[in-house]
Amino acid sequence: GQQVQQSPASLVLQEGENAELQCNFSTSLNSMQWFYQRPGGSLVSLFYNPSGTKHSGRLTSTTVIKERRSSLHISSSQTTDSGTYLCALERGNNYAQGLTFGLGTRVSVFP
Amino acid sequence: DMKVTQMPRYLIKRMGENVLLECGQDMSHETMYWYRQDPGLGLQLIYISYDVDSNSEGDIPKGYRVSRKKREHFSLILDSAKTNQTSVYFCASSLYGGIYEQYFGPGTRLTVL
């Protein structure tokens, strides 16, 4: 089964609303990254966050290893936040095994 | 300025033709990766390179091979491309493997007719 589960699959927001995106994983992790992607666009790294809480502007990422989950909080959403948010975990222990991605949460923010 | 580049950005090929996708990075990163992204499947790992001439298969290596002769360059080769290899291909790099952030290139959109 899918090792990385993201929820919800899609989310519609009115500008100014907050949102919480979830990422649950069924395997041990070495690191966790959150990405943002516009349709047909490149991957923009938002957070590299293997554990704990990190902040960047209106975004907050929290990873709790023993609960095997990570979350991305968007506060005061803006129309420019629209796009797909992907979480990914590195499976490797002592050497790289590559990132395993979730299928993403598609966020649409309307004015 | 940390950067991963990919060439070409768009490519159309006919079934059976050979395809070469190029990736470069200017960060002296040891580890490089190739992924492909398909609707409904997400991003999947094709190959990892741990350094020059040190490559390892990822989750979906069938139909692909790679070459890394210089640390800053990593190539993905499709010998006799198939229509099911139509996809968006992303290259990434990290300082070392495992516990370091991965940096992604802009992607190459490949269409095989």
Short mmCIF file of N, CA and C in Angstrom, two decimals, chain B:
data_model
loop_
_atom_site.label_atom_id
_atom_site.label_comp_id
_atom_site.label_asym_id
_atom_site.label_seq_id
_atom_site.Cartn_x
_atom_site.Cartn_y
_atom_site.Cartn_z
N ASP B 1 24.83 30.65 -6.34
CA ASP B 1 23.40 30.43 -6.48
C ASP B 1 23.13 28.95 -6.73
N MET B 2 22.54 28.25 -5.73
CA MET B 2 22.32 26.82 -5.81
C MET B 2 21.28 26.50 -6.88
N LYS B 3 21.63 25.61 -7.78
CA LYS B 3 20.74 25.39 -8.90
C LYS B 3 20.88 23.99 -9.48
N VAL B 4 19.72 23.42 -9.86
CA VAL B 4 19.69 22.19 -10.64
C VAL B 4 19.05 22.53 -11.98
N THR B 5 19.74 22.22 -13.05
CA THR B 5 19.23 22.53 -14.38
C THR B 5 18.91 21.26 -15.13
N GLN B 6 17.96 21.37 -16.05
CA GLN B 6 17.59 20.23 -16.87
C GLN B 6 17.43 20.68 -18.32
N MET B 7 17.92 19.82 -19.22
CA MET B 7 17.78 20.10 -20.64
C MET B 7 17.43 18.82 -21.38
N PRO B 8 16.54 18.87 -22.37
CA PRO B 8 15.73 20.04 -22.72
C PRO B 8 14.55 20.16 -21.75
N ARG B 9 13.78 21.22 -21.85
CA ARG B 9 12.60 21.37 -21.01
C ARG B 9 11.40 20.66 -21.61
N TYR B 10 11.36 20.61 -22.93
CA TYR B 10 10.27 19.93 -23.63
C TYR B 10 10.88 19.11 -24.76
N LEU B 11 10.29 17.91 -24.98
CA LEU B 11 10.85 17.02 -25.99
C LEU B 11 9.74 16.14 -26.53
N ILE B 12 9.68 16.03 -27.85
CA ILE B 12 8.73 15.13 -28.50
C ILE B 12 9.53 14.15 -29.32
N LYS B 13 9.29 12.86 -29.10
CA LYS B 13 10.00 11.81 -29.81
C LYS B 13 9.01 10.78 -30.34
N ARG B 14 9.44 10.05 -31.34
CA ARG B 14 8.63 8.95 -31.85
C ARG B 14 9.05 7.65 -31.15
N MET B 15 8.10 6.75 -31.03
CA MET B 15 8.36 5.44 -30.43
C MET B 15 9.53 4.78 -31.13
N GLY B 16 10.45 4.24 -30.36
CA GLY B 16 11.61 3.58 -30.91
C GLY B 16 12.84 4.46 -31.02
N GLU B 17 12.68 5.76 -30.89
CA GLU B 17 13.83 6.67 -30.93
C GLU B 17 14.53 6.67 -29.58
N ASN B 18 15.80 7.04 -29.60
CA ASN B 18 16.55 7.16 -28.36
C ASN B 18 16.37 8.56 -27.77
N VAL B 19 16.40 8.61 -26.45
CA VAL B 19 16.17 9.88 -25.75
C VAL B 19 17.28 10.09 -24.73
N LEU B 20 17.78 11.31 -24.69
CA LEU B 20 18.80 11.68 -23.70
C LEU B 20 18.31 12.90 -22.93
N LEU B 21 18.15 12.74 -21.63
CA LEU B 21 17.79 13.85 -20.76
C LEU B 21 18.99 14.20 -19.89
N GLU B 22 19.30 15.50 -19.84
CA GLU B 22 20.49 15.94 -19.12
C GLU B 22 20.13 16.70 -17.86
N CYS B 23 20.96 16.52 -16.85
CA CYS B 23 20.76 17.23 -15.59
C CYS B 23 22.10 17.74 -15.10
N GLY B 24 22.12 18.95 -14.59
CA GLY B 24 23.35 19.50 -14.04
C GLY B 24 23.08 20.20 -12.71
N GLN B 25 24.10 20.22 -11.86
CA GLN B 25 23.99 20.95 -10.59
C GLN B 25 25.33 21.61 -10.29
N ASP B 26 25.24 22.77 -9.65
CA ASP B 26 26.44 23.57 -9.39
C ASP B 26 26.78 23.61 -7.91
N MET B 27 26.34 22.61 -7.16
CA MET B 27 26.51 22.63 -5.71
C MET B 27 27.51 21.58 -5.21
N SER B 28 28.16 20.89 -6.14
CA SER B 28 29.09 19.81 -5.80
C SER B 28 28.42 18.73 -4.95
N HIS B 29 27.14 18.52 -5.19
CA HIS B 29 26.42 17.48 -4.46
C HIS B 29 26.87 16.11 -4.92
N GLU B 30 27.01 15.20 -3.94
CA GLU B 30 27.41 13.83 -4.27
C GLU B 30 26.29 13.02 -4.89
N THR B 31 25.09 13.16 -4.34
CA THR B 31 23.99 12.28 -4.71
C THR B 31 23.03 12.96 -5.66
N MET B 32 22.65 12.27 -6.71
CA MET B 32 21.69 12.79 -7.67
C MET B 32 20.63 11.73 -7.97
N TYR B 33 19.47 12.21 -8.42
CA TYR B 33 18.31 11.34 -8.57
C TYR B 33 17.57 11.68 -9.87
N TRP B 34 16.89 10.67 -10.40
CA TRP B 34 15.91 10.88 -11.46
C TRP B 34 14.57 10.33 -11.00
N TYR B 35 13.51 11.16 -11.15
CA TYR B 35 12.14 10.79 -10.85
C TYR B 35 11.28 11.06 -12.09
N ARG B 36 10.15 10.38 -12.16
CA ARG B 36 9.14 10.74 -13.14
C ARG B 36 7.81 10.97 -12.42
N GLN B 37 6.99 11.86 -13.01
CA GLN B 37 5.72 12.22 -12.39
C GLN B 37 4.60 11.95 -13.37
N ASP B 38 3.63 11.15 -12.93
CA ASP B 38 2.48 10.81 -13.75
C ASP B 38 1.20 11.04 -12.95
N PRO B 39 0.16 11.49 -13.60
CA PRO B 39 -1.12 11.72 -12.91
C PRO B 39 -1.60 10.44 -12.22
N GLY B 40 -2.01 10.57 -10.98
CA GLY B 40 -2.53 9.42 -10.24
C GLY B 40 -1.46 8.54 -9.62
N LEU B 41 -0.23 8.69 -10.07
CA LEU B 41 0.86 7.86 -9.53
C LEU B 41 1.84 8.69 -8.73
N GLY B 42 1.82 9.98 -8.93
CA GLY B 42 2.75 10.83 -8.21
C GLY B 42 4.15 10.73 -8.78
N LEU B 43 5.10 11.12 -7.96
CA LEU B 43 6.50 11.03 -8.36
C LEU B 43 7.09 9.70 -7.93
N GLN B 44 7.82 9.07 -8.85
CA GLN B 44 8.43 7.79 -8.56
C GLN B 44 9.92 7.84 -8.91
N LEU B 45 10.70 7.16 -8.11
CA LEU B 45 12.15 7.18 -8.26
C LEU B 45 12.60 6.19 -9.33
N ILE B 46 13.42 6.68 -10.27
CA ILE B 46 13.91 5.82 -11.34
C ILE B 46 15.32 5.31 -11.01
N TYR B 47 16.22 6.24 -10.74
CA TYR B 47 17.61 5.88 -10.44
C TYR B 47 18.19 6.85 -9.42
N ILE B 48 19.18 6.35 -8.68
CA ILE B 48 19.99 7.18 -7.77
C ILE B 48 21.45 7.04 -8.19
N SER B 49 22.17 8.14 -8.09
CA SER B 49 23.62 8.09 -8.28
C SER B 49 24.29 8.61 -7.03
N TYR B 50 25.18 7.79 -6.46
CA TYR B 50 25.85 8.17 -5.22
C TYR B 50 27.11 8.97 -5.47
N ASP B 51 27.62 8.88 -6.68
CA ASP B 51 28.78 9.65 -7.11
C ASP B 51 29.12 9.18 -8.52
N VAL B 52 30.24 9.66 -9.06
CA VAL B 52 30.62 9.28 -10.42
C VAL B 52 30.68 7.75 -10.55
N ASP B 53 30.01 7.23 -11.57
CA ASP B 53 30.01 5.79 -11.88
C ASP B 53 29.55 4.92 -10.71
N SER B 54 28.69 5.46 -9.86
CA SER B 54 28.14 4.71 -8.73
C SER B 54 26.63 4.90 -8.71
N ASN B 55 25.92 4.06 -9.47
CA ASN B 55 24.49 4.26 -9.67
C ASN B 55 23.71 3.06 -9.16
N SER B 56 22.48 3.32 -8.78
CA SER B 56 21.66 2.25 -8.21
C SER B 56 20.22 2.40 -8.71
N GLU B 57 19.59 1.28 -8.99
CA GLU B 57 18.21 1.32 -9.46
C GLU B 57 17.27 1.82 -8.36
N GLY B 58 16.26 2.56 -8.81
CA GLY B 58 15.21 3.00 -7.91
C GLY B 58 14.03 2.05 -7.99
N ASP B 59 12.84 2.59 -7.91
CA ASP B 59 11.64 1.76 -7.88
C ASP B 59 11.16 1.33 -9.27
N ILE B 60 11.46 2.14 -10.29
CA ILE B 60 10.94 1.84 -11.63
C ILE B 60 12.05 2.00 -12.68
N PRO B 61 13.13 1.22 -12.62
CA PRO B 61 14.25 1.42 -13.53
C PRO B 61 14.08 0.82 -14.92
N LYS B 62 13.08 -0.04 -15.10
CA LYS B 62 12.94 -0.77 -16.36
C LYS B 62 12.73 0.19 -17.53
N GLY B 63 13.54 0.03 -18.57
CA GLY B 63 13.44 0.87 -19.75
C GLY B 63 14.33 2.09 -19.71
N TYR B 64 15.07 2.25 -18.63
CA TYR B 64 15.94 3.41 -18.45
C TYR B 64 17.37 2.97 -18.11
N ARG B 65 18.30 3.81 -18.46
CA ARG B 65 19.65 3.68 -17.92
C ARG B 65 20.19 5.07 -17.66
N VAL B 66 21.25 5.13 -16.87
CA VAL B 66 21.80 6.42 -16.49
C VAL B 66 23.31 6.43 -16.70
N SER B 67 23.83 7.64 -16.70
CA SER B 67 25.27 7.83 -16.83
C SER B 67 25.68 9.02 -15.99
N ARG B 68 26.76 8.82 -15.21
CA ARG B 68 27.32 9.92 -14.44
C ARG B 68 28.84 9.83 -14.51
N LYS B 69 29.41 10.64 -15.37
CA LYS B 69 30.85 10.66 -15.61
C LYS B 69 31.53 11.83 -14.91
N LYS B 70 30.73 12.84 -14.56
CA LYS B 70 31.22 13.97 -13.78
C LYS B 70 30.24 14.19 -12.64
N ARG B 71 30.75 14.65 -11.50
CA ARG B 71 29.89 14.80 -10.33
C ARG B 71 28.72 15.75 -10.61
N GLU B 72 28.94 16.77 -11.45
CA GLU B 72 27.91 17.77 -11.65
C GLU B 72 26.88 17.41 -12.72
N HIS B 73 27.08 16.29 -13.42
CA HIS B 73 26.16 15.93 -14.50
C HIS B 73 25.61 14.52 -14.32
N PHE B 74 24.31 14.38 -14.60
CA PHE B 74 23.67 13.07 -14.47
C PHE B 74 22.67 12.95 -15.62
N SER B 75 22.85 11.93 -16.45
CA SER B 75 22.03 11.76 -17.64
C SER B 75 21.08 10.58 -17.49
N LEU B 76 19.89 10.74 -18.06
CA LEU B 76 18.91 9.66 -18.13
C LEU B 76 18.73 9.31 -19.60
N ILE B 77 18.86 8.02 -19.91
CA ILE B 77 18.83 7.57 -21.30
C ILE B 77 17.68 6.58 -21.48
N LEU B 78 16.90 6.81 -22.50
CA LEU B 78 15.85 5.87 -22.88
C LEU B 78 16.26 5.30 -24.24
N ASP B 79 16.62 4.03 -24.24
CA ASP B 79 16.94 3.36 -25.50
C ASP B 79 15.66 2.83 -26.10
N SER B 80 15.30 3.30 -27.26
CA SER B 80 14.07 2.88 -27.94
C SER B 80 12.85 3.23 -27.09
N ALA B 81 12.53 4.51 -27.06
CA ALA B 81 11.47 5.02 -26.21
C ALA B 81 10.11 4.39 -26.53
N LYS B 82 9.33 4.26 -25.48
CA LYS B 82 7.99 3.69 -25.60
C LYS B 82 6.95 4.76 -25.23
N THR B 83 5.74 4.56 -25.72
CA THR B 83 4.70 5.56 -25.47
C THR B 83 4.40 5.70 -23.98
N ASN B 84 4.56 4.60 -23.22
CA ASN B 84 4.27 4.69 -21.78
C ASN B 84 5.39 5.38 -20.99
N GLN B 85 6.40 5.85 -21.69
CA GLN B 85 7.44 6.66 -21.04
C GLN B 85 7.16 8.15 -21.20
N THR B 86 6.03 8.47 -21.81
CA THR B 86 5.56 9.86 -21.81
C THR B 86 5.31 10.28 -20.38
N SER B 87 5.99 11.35 -19.95
CA SER B 87 5.91 11.74 -18.55
C SER B 87 6.65 13.06 -18.36
N VAL B 88 6.61 13.54 -17.13
CA VAL B 88 7.46 14.66 -16.74
C VAL B 88 8.58 14.09 -15.87
N TYR B 89 9.82 14.39 -16.27
CA TYR B 89 10.98 13.83 -15.58
C TYR B 89 11.66 14.93 -14.78
N PHE B 90 11.92 14.61 -13.51
CA PHE B 90 12.59 15.54 -12.62
C PHE B 90 13.93 14.96 -12.17
N CYS B 91 14.91 15.83 -12.17
CA CYS B 91 16.22 15.50 -11.61
C CYS B 91 16.35 16.21 -10.27
N ALA B 92 17.07 15.61 -9.34
CA ALA B 92 17.29 16.23 -8.03
C ALA B 92 18.70 15.91 -7.56
N SER B 93 19.17 16.69 -6.61
CA SER B 93 20.48 16.41 -6.02
C SER B 93 20.43 16.70 -4.53
N SER B 94 21.32 16.06 -3.78
CA SER B 94 21.48 16.34 -2.36
C SER B 94 22.95 16.23 -2.02
N LEU B 95 23.34 16.92 -0.96
CA LEU B 95 24.74 16.98 -0.59
C LEU B 95 25.32 15.57 -0.44
N TYR B 96 24.67 14.80 0.40
CA TYR B 96 24.94 13.37 0.49
C TYR B 96 23.59 12.69 0.45
N GLY B 97 23.53 11.43 0.62
CA GLY B 97 22.24 10.76 0.63
C GLY B 97 21.67 10.64 2.01
N GLY B 98 20.42 10.41 2.09
CA GLY B 98 19.76 10.04 3.34
C GLY B 98 19.19 11.20 4.12
N ILE B 99 20.04 12.02 4.72
CA ILE B 99 19.52 12.97 5.68
C ILE B 99 19.68 14.42 5.23
N TYR B 100 19.83 14.61 3.94
CA TYR B 100 20.01 15.96 3.42
C TYR B 100 18.89 16.33 2.48
N GLU B 101 18.58 17.61 2.48
CA GLU B 101 17.52 18.14 1.63
C GLU B 101 17.81 17.88 0.16
N GLN B 102 16.77 17.56 -0.59
CA GLN B 102 16.93 17.37 -2.04
C GLN B 102 16.47 18.64 -2.76
N TYR B 103 17.24 19.01 -3.78
CA TYR B 103 16.93 20.17 -4.61
C TYR B 103 16.53 19.67 -5.99
N PHE B 104 15.42 20.18 -6.50
CA PHE B 104 14.87 19.69 -7.74
C PHE B 104 15.09 20.65 -8.91
N GLY B 105 15.26 20.07 -10.09
CA GLY B 105 15.30 20.84 -11.31
C GLY B 105 13.89 21.19 -11.80
N PRO B 106 13.78 21.94 -12.88
CA PRO B 106 12.48 22.41 -13.36
C PRO B 106 11.66 21.36 -14.09
N GLY B 107 12.27 20.22 -14.41
CA GLY B 107 11.53 19.15 -15.08
C GLY B 107 11.68 19.19 -16.60
N THR B 108 11.54 18.01 -17.20
CA THR B 108 11.50 17.86 -18.66
C THR B 108 10.21 17.14 -19.01
N ARG B 109 9.43 17.78 -19.85
CA ARG B 109 8.17 17.15 -20.30
C ARG B 109 8.47 16.38 -21.58
N LEU B 110 8.41 15.05 -21.50
CA LEU B 110 8.70 14.17 -22.64
C LEU B 110 7.42 13.56 -23.17
N THR B 111 7.20 13.70 -24.46
CA THR B 111 6.08 13.05 -25.13
C THR B 111 6.63 12.07 -26.15
N VAL B 112 6.20 10.82 -26.05
CA VAL B 112 6.62 9.79 -27.00
C VAL B 112 5.39 9.40 -27.82
N LEU B 113 5.48 9.67 -29.12
CA LEU B 113 4.32 9.42 -29.99
C LEU B 113 4.37 8.03 -30.62
#
